[in-house]
Coordinates of C-alpha atoms and ligand atoms in Angstrom, one line a residue:
M1 CA -19.1 -18.4 -24.2
I2 CA -21.8 -20.4 -22.4
Q3 CA -21.0 -24.1 -22.8
A4 CA -24.1 -25.6 -21.3
F5 CA -27.0 -23.6 -20.3
Q6 CA -30.5 -24.2 -19.1
M7 CA -32.9 -21.4 -18.2
P8 CA -33.9 -21.8 -14.6
R9 CA -37.6 -21.6 -13.7
C10 CA -37.5 -18.3 -12.0
T11 CA -40.0 -16.0 -10.4
V12 CA -39.3 -12.5 -9.4
S13 CA -40.3 -11.2 -5.9
R14 CA -41.4 -7.7 -5.2
M15 CA -37.8 -6.8 -4.6
G16 CA -36.7 -8.3 -7.9
I17 CA -34.8 -11.1 -6.2
V18 CA -34.8 -14.4 -8.1
K19 CA -36.1 -17.6 -6.8
W20 CA -35.1 -20.7 -8.6
V21 CA -35.6 -24.4 -8.7
P22 CA -32.2 -25.8 -7.8
G23 CA -32.6 -29.3 -9.4
R24 CA -33.0 -27.9 -12.8
M25 CA -29.7 -25.9 -12.8
K26 CA -26.8 -26.8 -15.0
W27 CA -24.5 -23.8 -15.5
R28 CA -21.0 -23.8 -16.8
F29 CA -19.2 -20.7 -17.8
P30 CA -15.6 -21.0 -18.9
D31 CA -15.4 -17.2 -18.5
P32 CA -17.6 -14.8 -16.5
P33 CA -20.5 -13.8 -18.7
V34 CA -19.4 -10.2 -19.0
Q35 CA -21.4 -9.0 -21.9
I36 CA -24.5 -10.6 -20.6
I37 CA -24.2 -9.0 -17.3
R38 CA -23.4 -5.6 -18.8
A39 CA -26.5 -6.0 -21.0
G40 CA -28.5 -7.0 -18.0
L41 CA -27.4 -3.9 -16.1
R42 CA -28.6 -1.8 -19.1
L43 CA -31.9 -3.6 -19.0
G44 CA -32.2 -2.6 -15.4
T45 CA -33.6 0.7 -16.3
S46 CA -36.6 -0.9 -18.1
K47 CA -39.8 -2.2 -16.6
G48 CA -42.3 -5.0 -17.0
D49 CA -41.3 -8.1 -18.8
V50 CA -37.7 -7.1 -18.7
T51 CA -37.7 -7.2 -14.8
L52 CA -37.8 -11.0 -15.1
K53 CA -34.7 -10.9 -17.1
L54 CA -33.1 -8.5 -14.7
G55 CA -33.9 -10.8 -11.8
W56 CA -32.3 -13.6 -13.7
L57 CA -29.3 -11.6 -14.5
R58 CA -29.0 -10.6 -10.8
F59 CA -28.8 -14.2 -10.0
M60 CA -26.1 -14.6 -12.6
Y61 CA -24.2 -11.7 -11.1
Q62 CA -23.9 -13.7 -7.8
F63 CA -23.1 -16.8 -9.8
S64 CA -20.3 -15.2 -11.7
L65 CA -18.5 -14.1 -8.5
V66 CA -18.5 -17.7 -7.4
D67 CA -17.3 -18.7 -10.8
I68 CA -14.4 -16.2 -10.6
I69 CA -13.5 -17.6 -7.2
S70 CA -13.5 -21.2 -8.2
K71 CA -11.7 -20.6 -11.5
N72 CA -8.9 -18.8 -9.8
I73 CA -8.6 -21.2 -7.0
D74 CA -8.3 -23.9 -9.6
A75 CA -5.5 -21.8 -11.2
I76 CA -3.7 -21.6 -7.9
E77 CA -4.0 -25.3 -7.4
A78 CA -2.6 -26.0 -10.8
L79 CA 0.3 -23.7 -10.0
E80 CA 0.9 -25.5 -6.7
K81 CA 1.4 -28.7 -8.6
Q82 CA 3.7 -27.0 -11.1
H83 CA 5.9 -25.4 -8.4
G84 CA 5.7 -28.2 -5.8
A85 CA 4.4 -25.7 -3.2
K86 CA 1.2 -25.1 -1.3
H87 CA -0.4 -21.7 -0.9
P88 CA -0.2 -20.9 2.9
T89 CA -3.4 -20.7 4.9
L90 CA -4.2 -18.6 7.8
D91 CA -3.3 -21.5 10.1
D92 CA 0.4 -21.3 9.0
I93 CA 3.1 -19.3 10.8
Y94 CA 4.6 -16.7 8.5
V95 CA 8.2 -17.4 7.6
E96 CA 9.6 -15.0 5.0
D97 CA 11.9 -17.4 3.2
N98 CA 9.6 -20.4 3.3
T99 CA 8.9 -22.1 -0.1
N100 CA 5.2 -21.7 0.3
E101 CA 5.5 -18.0 1.2
K102 CA 7.7 -17.5 -1.8
F103 CA 5.1 -19.3 -4.0
T104 CA 2.6 -16.5 -3.1
L105 CA 4.9 -14.0 -4.9
I106 CA 4.9 -15.7 -8.3
P107 CA 3.1 -13.2 -10.6
E108 CA 0.5 -15.8 -11.8
V109 CA -0.3 -16.7 -8.2
I110 CA -0.6 -13.0 -7.3
D111 CA -3.0 -12.4 -10.2
A112 CA -5.2 -15.4 -9.4
A113 CA -5.2 -14.6 -5.7
L114 CA -6.2 -11.0 -6.3
L115 CA -9.1 -12.0 -8.6
A116 CA -10.4 -14.7 -6.2
G117 CA -9.9 -12.4 -3.2
S118 CA -11.7 -9.5 -5.0
A119 CA -14.7 -11.7 -5.9
A120 CA -14.8 -13.2 -2.4
A121 CA -14.8 -9.7 -0.8
Q122 CA -17.5 -8.5 -3.2
L123 CA -19.6 -11.6 -2.6
A124 CA -19.3 -11.1 1.2
S125 CA -20.4 -7.5 0.8
N126 CA -23.4 -8.5 -1.3
L127 CA -24.4 -10.9 1.4
K128 CA -23.9 -8.6 4.4
L129 CA -26.7 -6.3 5.6
P130 CA -25.7 -2.9 4.4
G131 CA -26.2 -1.4 7.8
L132 CA -23.7 -3.8 9.2
T133 CA -21.3 -3.0 6.4
L134 CA -21.6 0.7 7.3
L135 CA -21.0 -0.1 11.0
D136 CA -17.9 -2.1 10.1
R137 CA -16.6 0.8 8.1
A138 CA -17.3 3.4 10.8
N139 CA -15.9 1.3 13.6
C140 CA -12.7 0.2 12.0
M141 CA -10.7 2.6 14.2
H142 CA -11.2 0.0 17.0
I143 CA -9.3 -2.6 14.9
A144 CA -6.4 -0.1 14.6
A145 CA -6.5 0.4 18.3
A146 CA -6.5 -3.3 19.0
T147 CA -3.7 -3.9 16.5
R148 CA -1.5 -1.4 18.2
T149 CA -2.3 -2.7 21.7
A150 CA -1.4 -6.3 20.7
S151 CA 1.7 -5.2 18.8
E152 CA 3.1 -2.9 21.5
L153 CA 2.5 -5.5 24.1
C154 CA 4.6 -7.8 21.9
I155 CA 1.8 -10.5 22.0
P156 CA 2.9 -11.9 18.6
D157 CA 6.3 -12.6 20.1
L158 CA 4.9 -14.2 23.3
L159 CA 2.6 -16.5 21.2
L160 CA 5.5 -17.4 18.9
I161 CA 7.5 -18.5 21.9
A162 CA 4.4 -20.3 23.3
G163 CA 4.0 -22.4 20.1
P164 CA 0.9 -24.4 19.1
N165 CA -0.7 -24.7 22.5
G166 CA -0.9 -20.9 22.8
L167 CA -1.4 -18.9 25.9
H168 CA -4.4 -18.2 28.1
V169 CA -5.3 -14.5 28.3
K170 CA -4.5 -14.6 32.1
D171 CA -0.9 -15.8 31.3
I172 CA -0.4 -13.1 28.7
A173 CA -1.8 -10.5 31.1
A174 CA 0.5 -11.8 33.9
K175 CA 3.6 -11.6 31.6
T176 CA 2.8 -8.1 30.4
N177 CA 1.3 -6.7 33.6
T178 CA -2.0 -5.9 32.0
A179 CA -5.6 -6.9 32.6
P180 CA -6.8 -10.3 31.2
F181 CA -10.2 -8.8 30.1
I182 CA -8.3 -6.3 27.9
I183 CA -6.1 -9.0 26.4
A184 CA -9.2 -11.2 25.7
R185 CA -11.3 -8.5 23.9
T186 CA -8.3 -7.2 22.0
L187 CA -7.3 -10.6 20.7
R188 CA -10.9 -11.7 20.1
L189 CA -11.6 -8.6 18.0
L190 CA -8.5 -9.2 16.0
A191 CA -9.2 -13.0 15.7
T192 CA -12.6 -12.1 14.3
H193 CA -10.7 -10.2 11.6
Y194 CA -8.3 -13.1 10.9
V195 CA -5.4 -11.8 13.0
F196 CA -4.6 -14.4 15.8
K197 CA -6.7 -17.5 16.5
E198 CA -8.7 -18.4 19.6
I199 CA -8.2 -22.2 19.9
K200 CA -10.1 -22.6 23.2
P201 CA -12.1 -20.1 25.1
D202 CA -9.6 -17.4 26.1
V203 CA -6.6 -19.3 24.7
F204 CA -4.9 -17.7 21.6
I205 CA -2.2 -18.7 19.2
N206 CA -0.6 -16.8 16.4
N207 CA -1.8 -17.3 12.8
R208 CA -0.1 -16.4 9.5
T209 CA -1.1 -12.8 9.9
S210 CA -0.2 -12.1 13.5
S211 CA 3.1 -14.0 13.4
M212 CA 4.3 -11.5 10.8
L213 CA 4.6 -9.0 13.7
A214 CA 7.0 -11.2 15.9
T215 CA 10.4 -9.5 16.3
E216 CA 11.9 -12.9 17.3
K217 CA 13.7 -11.3 20.3
P218 CA 14.1 -13.5 23.4
E219 CA 11.3 -13.4 25.9
A220 CA 13.3 -11.6 28.6
E221 CA 14.1 -8.8 26.1
I222 CA 10.5 -8.7 24.9
L223 CA 9.2 -8.3 28.5
Q224 CA 11.7 -5.6 29.1
I225 CA 10.6 -3.7 26.1
V226 CA 6.9 -3.9 27.3
K227 CA 7.9 -2.8 30.8
K228 CA 9.9 0.2 29.5
R229 CA 7.0 1.1 27.2
Q230 CA 4.6 1.1 30.1
Q231 CA 6.9 3.2 32.2
T232 CA 7.3 5.8 29.5
L233 CA 3.5 6.1 28.7
P234 CA 2.2 9.1 30.7
A235 CA -0.4 8.5 33.3
G236 CA -3.8 10.3 33.2
T237 CA -4.7 12.3 30.2
A238 CA -2.1 11.3 27.7
P239 CA -0.7 14.2 25.6
A240 CA -0.5 13.2 22.0
V241 CA 3.3 13.1 21.9
I242 CA 4.1 10.0 23.9
P243 CA 7.6 8.7 23.9
V244 CA 8.3 5.9 21.4
Q245 CA 11.0 3.3 21.7
G246 CA 12.8 3.2 18.4
D247 CA 15.2 0.6 19.7
K248 CA 12.5 -2.1 19.7
Y249 CA 12.8 -2.3 15.9
L250 CA 16.6 -2.8 15.8
N251 CA 18.7 -6.0 16.0
A252 CA 15.7 -8.2 15.4
G253 CA 14.0 -10.5 12.8
P254 CA 12.1 -9.0 9.8
G255 CA 9.0 -8.8 11.9
A256 CA 10.4 -5.9 13.8
I257 CA 10.3 -3.5 10.9
I258 CA 6.8 -4.7 10.0
A259 CA 5.8 -4.0 13.6
A260 CA 7.3 -0.5 13.3
F261 CA 5.2 0.1 10.2
I262 CA 2.0 -1.3 11.8
E263 CA 2.6 0.6 15.1
Q264 CA 3.3 3.8 13.4
T265 CA 0.2 3.4 11.3
S266 CA -2.0 2.6 14.2
D267 CA -0.5 5.4 16.4
E268 CA 0.5 8.6 14.5
C269 CA -1.5 8.0 11.4
F270 CA -4.6 6.8 13.3
K271 CA -4.6 9.9 15.6
A272 CA -4.0 12.2 12.6
S273 CA -6.8 10.6 10.6
A274 CA -9.3 11.3 13.3
F275 CA -9.1 15.0 12.5
F276 CA -9.0 14.7 8.7
P277 CA -12.8 14.9 8.2
D278 CA -12.9 18.2 10.2
I279 CA -10.3 19.6 7.8
A280 CA -12.0 18.2 4.7
I281 CA -15.5 19.3 5.7
R282 CA -14.4 22.8 6.7
N283 CA -12.3 22.9 3.5
D284 CA -9.5 24.5 5.5
F285 CA -6.1 23.0 4.9
S286 CA -4.1 25.5 6.9
K287 CA -3.3 22.7 9.4
N288 CA -3.1 19.0 8.7
G289 CA -4.6 16.2 10.9
F290 CA -1.2 15.4 12.4
Q291 CA -0.6 19.0 13.4
I292 CA -4.0 19.1 15.1
A293 CA -3.7 15.7 16.8
Y294 CA -0.1 16.4 18.0
Q295 CA -0.6 20.1 18.7
Y296 CA 2.4 20.8 16.6
D297 CA 3.0 23.7 14.2
D298 CA 5.8 22.3 12.1
L299 CA 5.7 19.6 9.5
V300 CA 5.8 15.9 10.4
W301 CA 9.3 15.6 9.0
E302 CA 10.6 18.2 11.5
F303 CA 8.8 16.4 14.3
H304 CA 10.5 13.2 13.4
E305 CA 13.9 14.8 13.4
K306 CA 13.3 16.3 16.9
T307 CA 12.0 13.1 18.5
P308 CA 14.5 10.3 18.1
G309 CA 12.2 7.4 18.9
Y310 CA 9.6 8.5 16.3
L311 CA 12.4 9.0 13.8
Q312 CA 13.7 5.5 14.4
R313 CA 10.2 4.0 14.2
M314 CA 9.5 6.0 11.0
Q315 CA 12.8 4.9 9.3
S316 CA 12.1 1.2 10.3
A317 CA 8.5 1.6 9.2
M318 CA 9.6 2.7 5.7
L319 CA 11.6 -0.5 5.4
G320 CA 8.7 -2.5 6.9
S321 CA 6.2 -1.0 4.4
T322 CA 8.0 -2.7 1.5
K323 CA 7.9 -6.0 3.4
T324 CA 4.2 -5.9 3.9
R325 CA 3.6 -5.5 0.2
R326 CA 6.5 -7.7 -0.7
T327 CA 7.2 -6.2 -4.1
R328 CA 10.4 -5.4 -5.8
Q329 CA 9.6 -1.7 -5.7
S330 CA 13.1 -0.5 -5.4
L331 CA 14.3 -2.3 -8.5
E332 CA 11.1 -1.4 -10.4
A333 CA 11.6 2.2 -9.7
V334 CA 14.6 2.3 -12.1
E335 CA 13.1 -0.1 -14.7
G336 CA 11.4 1.2 -17.8
F337 CA 13.2 4.4 -18.7
D338 CA 16.1 3.7 -21.1
W339 CA 19.1 5.0 -19.1
S340 CA 21.4 3.7 -21.8
A341 CA 20.0 6.2 -24.3
I342 CA 21.3 9.1 -22.3
P343 CA 24.7 10.3 -23.6
E344 CA 27.9 9.4 -21.8
G345 CA 28.8 11.8 -18.9
S346 CA 25.3 13.2 -18.6
V347 CA 24.1 14.4 -15.2
V348 CA 21.1 12.7 -13.5
V349 CA 19.8 14.3 -10.3
D350 CA 18.0 12.0 -7.8
L351 CA 15.9 14.8 -6.2
G352 CA 14.8 14.0 -2.6
T353 CA 17.1 11.0 -2.6
G354 CA 16.8 10.1 1.1
S355 CA 19.3 7.3 1.8
G356 CA 20.2 7.2 -2.0
L357 CA 19.1 3.6 -2.6
H358 CA 17.7 4.4 -6.1
A359 CA 20.7 6.6 -7.0
E360 CA 22.9 3.6 -6.4
L361 CA 20.7 1.4 -8.5
I362 CA 20.9 3.9 -11.4
A363 CA 24.6 4.3 -10.9
N364 CA 25.1 0.6 -11.2
K365 CA 22.7 0.2 -14.1
A366 CA 24.2 3.1 -16.1
P367 CA 27.8 3.6 -15.1
H368 CA 28.3 6.1 -18.0
L369 CA 26.1 8.7 -16.1
K370 CA 27.0 11.1 -13.3
I371 CA 24.5 10.9 -10.5
V372 CA 23.8 13.8 -8.1
L373 CA 22.0 12.9 -4.9
Q374 CA 20.0 16.0 -3.8
D375 CA 18.1 16.3 -0.5
R376 CA 17.6 18.8 2.3
V377 CA 21.0 19.9 3.8
S378 CA 20.2 18.1 7.1
T379 CA 19.1 14.9 5.3
I380 CA 22.3 14.8 3.2
A381 CA 24.4 15.4 6.4
N382 CA 22.6 13.0 8.7
V383 CA 21.2 10.3 6.5
T384 CA 22.7 10.2 3.0
K385 CA 26.3 10.9 3.8
P386 CA 26.7 8.4 6.7
T387 CA 24.9 5.8 4.6
W388 CA 27.3 6.3 1.6
E389 CA 30.4 6.6 3.8
K390 CA 30.0 3.3 5.7
D391 CA 29.3 1.2 2.5
N392 CA 32.5 0.4 0.5
G393 CA 30.6 0.0 -2.8
K394 CA 28.8 3.3 -2.4
A395 CA 31.9 5.1 -1.1
G396 CA 33.7 3.9 -4.2
L397 CA 31.2 5.5 -6.5
V398 CA 31.7 8.8 -4.7
S399 CA 35.5 8.6 -4.7
K400 CA 35.7 7.9 -8.4
G401 CA 33.4 11.0 -9.0
Q402 CA 30.4 9.1 -10.5
V403 CA 28.2 10.1 -7.5
T404 CA 28.0 13.5 -5.8
L405 CA 26.0 14.5 -2.7
E406 CA 24.3 17.9 -2.7
G407 CA 22.2 19.6 0.0
I408 CA 19.5 21.8 -1.5
N409 CA 15.9 23.0 -0.9
M410 CA 13.7 21.8 -3.8
F411 CA 11.4 24.7 -3.2
E412 CA 14.2 27.1 -4.1
S413 CA 16.0 27.6 -7.4
Q414 CA 18.3 24.7 -8.4
P415 CA 22.0 25.5 -7.7
A416 CA 23.4 27.8 -10.5
H417 CA 25.8 25.1 -11.8
R418 CA 22.8 22.7 -12.4
H419 CA 21.0 25.2 -14.7
G420 CA 20.9 23.8 -18.2
T421 CA 23.3 20.9 -17.3
V422 CA 21.0 18.2 -16.0
K423 CA 19.6 15.6 -18.5
V424 CA 17.2 13.8 -16.0
Y425 CA 15.6 14.7 -12.7
F426 CA 14.6 11.4 -11.1
I427 CA 12.0 12.0 -8.3
R428 CA 10.7 9.0 -6.4
H429 CA 8.1 9.2 -3.7
V430 CA 8.6 12.8 -3.0
F431 CA 5.5 14.4 -4.6
H432 CA 3.1 12.1 -2.6
D433 CA 4.3 13.9 0.6
W434 CA 3.1 17.3 -0.6
P435 CA -0.1 19.1 -1.5
D436 CA -0.6 20.3 -5.1
E437 CA 0.7 23.9 -4.5
A438 CA 4.0 22.5 -3.2
V439 CA 4.4 20.2 -6.2
L440 CA 3.6 23.1 -8.6
T441 CA 6.5 25.1 -7.0
V442 CA 9.0 22.2 -7.4
L443 CA 8.0 21.6 -11.0
T444 CA 8.3 25.4 -11.7
R445 CA 11.8 25.5 -10.2
L446 CA 12.8 22.6 -12.4
Q447 CA 11.2 24.2 -15.5
E448 CA 13.3 27.3 -14.8
A449 CA 16.5 25.3 -14.5
A450 CA 16.0 22.7 -17.2
A451 CA 17.4 22.7 -20.7
A452 CA 15.0 22.0 -23.6
D453 CA 15.9 18.3 -23.7
C454 CA 15.7 17.7 -20.0
K455 CA 13.4 14.9 -18.7
I456 CA 11.7 14.3 -15.4
V457 CA 11.2 10.7 -14.3
I458 CA 8.5 10.7 -11.6
V459 CA 8.2 7.4 -9.7
E460 CA 4.9 7.3 -7.7
H461 CA 1.9 5.1 -7.3
L462 CA -0.8 6.0 -9.7
I463 CA -4.2 5.8 -8.1
P464 CA -6.5 3.6 -10.2
Y465 CA -10.1 4.6 -10.7
S466 CA -12.7 2.2 -9.3
C467 CA -14.4 2.1 -12.7
P468 CA -13.1 1.3 -16.2
D469 CA -11.3 4.3 -17.9
P470 CA -11.0 3.5 -21.6
E471 CA -10.6 7.3 -22.4
G472 CA -7.7 7.6 -19.9
E473 CA -6.0 4.5 -21.3
K474 CA -6.1 6.0 -24.8
Q475 CA -4.9 9.4 -23.6
F476 CA -2.2 8.1 -21.2
P477 CA -1.1 4.7 -22.6
V478 CA 1.0 2.5 -20.2
T479 CA 4.0 0.6 -21.5
I480 CA 4.2 -2.7 -19.5
V481 CA 7.6 -3.5 -18.1
G482 CA 8.3 -7.3 -17.8
E483 CA 5.7 -10.0 -18.4
G484 CA 2.0 -9.9 -18.9
K485 CA -0.7 -7.9 -20.5
K486 CA -3.0 -5.4 -18.9
E487 CA -6.5 -6.7 -18.7
E488 CA -9.7 -5.3 -17.3
P489 CA -10.8 -7.6 -14.4
P490 CA -13.9 -9.6 -15.4
A491 CA -17.3 -8.1 -14.5
P492 CA -18.8 -7.8 -12.0
L493 CA -15.5 -7.1 -10.2
L494 CA -14.6 -3.5 -9.6
S495 CA -11.9 -2.5 -12.1
N496 CA -9.5 -1.8 -9.3
L497 CA -10.3 -5.1 -7.6
G498 CA -12.0 -3.4 -4.6
A499 CA -11.1 -4.6 -1.1
A500 CA -8.5 -7.1 -2.5
H501 CA -6.5 -4.1 -3.6
S502 CA -7.2 -1.3 -1.2
D503 CA -3.9 -0.4 0.3
I504 CA -3.1 2.4 -2.1
Y505 CA -6.3 4.2 -1.2
L506 CA -5.4 3.8 2.5
V507 CA -1.9 5.2 1.8
D508 CA -3.6 8.1 0.1
Y509 CA -5.6 8.8 3.2
T510 CA -2.4 8.5 5.3
V511 CA -0.5 11.2 3.4
A512 CA -3.7 13.3 3.5
A513 CA -3.9 13.0 7.3
M514 CA -0.2 13.5 8.0
A515 CA 0.6 16.2 5.5
N516 CA -2.5 17.3 3.5
A517 CA -0.7 15.5 0.7
R518 CA -1.9 13.2 -2.0
E519 CA -1.4 10.1 -4.0
R520 CA -2.4 11.0 -7.5
T521 CA -4.2 9.6 -10.6
I522 CA -2.5 10.0 -14.0
R523 CA -4.9 12.9 -14.8
D524 CA -3.8 14.6 -11.5
F525 CA -0.2 14.4 -12.7
A526 CA -1.0 15.5 -16.2
D527 CA -2.8 18.5 -14.8
L528 CA 0.1 19.6 -12.5
L529 CA 2.7 19.0 -15.2
G530 CA 0.6 20.9 -17.7
Q531 CA 0.3 23.9 -15.4
T532 CA 4.1 24.2 -15.1
G533 CA 5.1 23.7 -18.8
W534 CA 5.7 19.9 -18.7
K535 CA 4.0 17.1 -20.5
I536 CA 3.8 13.3 -20.1
D537 CA 5.7 11.4 -22.8
Q538 CA 5.3 7.8 -21.6
T539 CA 4.3 5.8 -18.5
F540 CA 5.9 2.5 -17.5
Q541 CA 4.3 0.1 -15.1
R542 CA 4.4 -3.6 -14.2
I543 CA 1.4 -5.8 -14.2
G544 CA -0.3 -5.8 -10.9
Q545 CA 1.6 -2.8 -9.6
D546 CA 0.4 0.8 -8.8
L547 CA 4.0 2.0 -8.9
A548 CA 4.7 3.8 -12.2
Q549 CA 7.4 5.7 -13.9
V550 CA 6.0 8.8 -15.5
I551 CA 8.5 10.2 -18.1
C552 CA 8.0 13.9 -18.7
S553 CA 9.6 16.5 -21.0
K554 CA 9.1 20.2 -21.6
A555 CA 5.8 20.9 -23.3
Ligands
SAM601 C1 9.6 9.7 1.1 S1 11.2 10.2 1.0 C2 11.7 9.5 -0.5 C3 13.2 9.2 -0.5 C4 13.6 8.4 -1.8 N1 13.4 9.2 -3.0 C5 13.0 7.1 -1.9 O1 12.2 6.9 -2.8 O2 13.2 6.2 -1.1 C6 11.0 12.0 0.6 C7 12.4 12.7 0.6 O3 12.1 14.1 0.2 C8 13.1 14.8 0.9 N2 12.6 16.2 1.0 C9 11.7 16.8 1.8 N3 11.6 18.1 1.7 C10 12.6 18.4 0.8 C11 13.1 19.7 0.3 N4 12.6 20.8 0.7 N5 14.2 19.7 -0.5 C12 14.7 18.5 -0.9 N6 14.3 17.3 -0.4 C13 13.3 17.3 0.4 C14 13.1 14.2 2.3 O4 14.2 14.6 3.1 C15 13.1 12.7 1.9 O5 14.4 12.2 1.8

């Protein structure tokens, strides 16, 4: 509803851009004028007199972005008063358990921050010359390169130790045995993208973003890590497989696992991604980007198993990836589906269990069920078993027979004793590692082994469309877990919140580059399930999360 409104005196230039008389404006919109803007966009196809209205509506389009920003910043400020906290700014140093950092995780704060951030990013894109936007996009590999350079040289740690006065690039270069001009341009490129801050010419400090990467190790150890890294990097033309020091990420503060994730992304994934367009354009998926970049024939999982540094970095990176998003994804994975409705003594298989974190959550949530942890024989022997043996709580679940560990190959038939006896296959973050053909094979093997009342609980991110999807919402309704109600973001925001919510699309490209794999939309899952005799019964999701539980049964 428009509370107070006065039509501006506007003229329309040849390009249809509104000019207006500022003194006469008095606009107040309690809510963004969605219907009016949508109507305006429809009018955009007309000509003549209507062009005037279109120009006016274009002006309102800009205005409503500002309105969304200011309304949501007001909301955050009101929440600050209510919670006695302040939303951190870029000038703060990141401390995980700090009251202000915890404040940013309150669902209402997340919602308001996403809306304001989305509107701000869209406004910035509206205002930037499109050619420069394209250049930004095409050149973003340099930001990845600079991020890895800074992180592997442990500059966030050196700046954390240096404190508010920061360090001159010459001092950083001297400590790390590198060239000052490299440090300067690396940190300046990143500071321009709000990572680090240049407080005087050539003097840098950490900001909230860069300080997340500090391992908090003492300076002598940090410099030793950098020195070792330099000695292990091959001289001359570097082969793709350069040694990685996994031990950097151990025995350190939470920043170490975040650094592992950032360094893995800006190293392996960055190199693999460079080759993905060649594969996509040729439409030839016989090799993936990782295999081409690393001149390696096997899959990335085998590569990790054979190269201990990479394996350690990848394992730390998986922990770090949750920290960067700071969600409760582990818990959320087992919320939604009603485990209590499964009869006493039923068998639940956690397929592709990894370390078995979610199997343990299910076992504790539903002690009346028998949980089988299935993974590759080598993963069960080298990862799952040691994890479950060294923890008393887990070991207790095994010794009392509630939990069993089982080495299998999910592409082959389920073990004979599982045929017809499993009530639920729980499958979290397994399918996103594989192309469609592989997922079809696994679903077919499960279809062959499953009894008529068997369910599959798939836990994966669901890729949101970047436009509204009322048809899909009707066809695949989502049951919300926890508080809140799903609402379409106000126009003119993209329905997926655009750049404020881009990480899932980047993860999708990561799995594509590393394994020709995919994150999927709900329609993608419905299609794969339909081809293998399964159907979707229900989908559970939390507000603001892409992670979903998709409950499936035999069609
Ligand atoms: C991304 S991890 C997910 C682990 C765990 N479900 C989670 O959500 O943390 C994928 C898992 O699939 C397992 N996996 C890969 N290939 C497999 C196969 N052929 N048979 C069984 N498990 C496999 C991997 O060993 C790994 O543990």
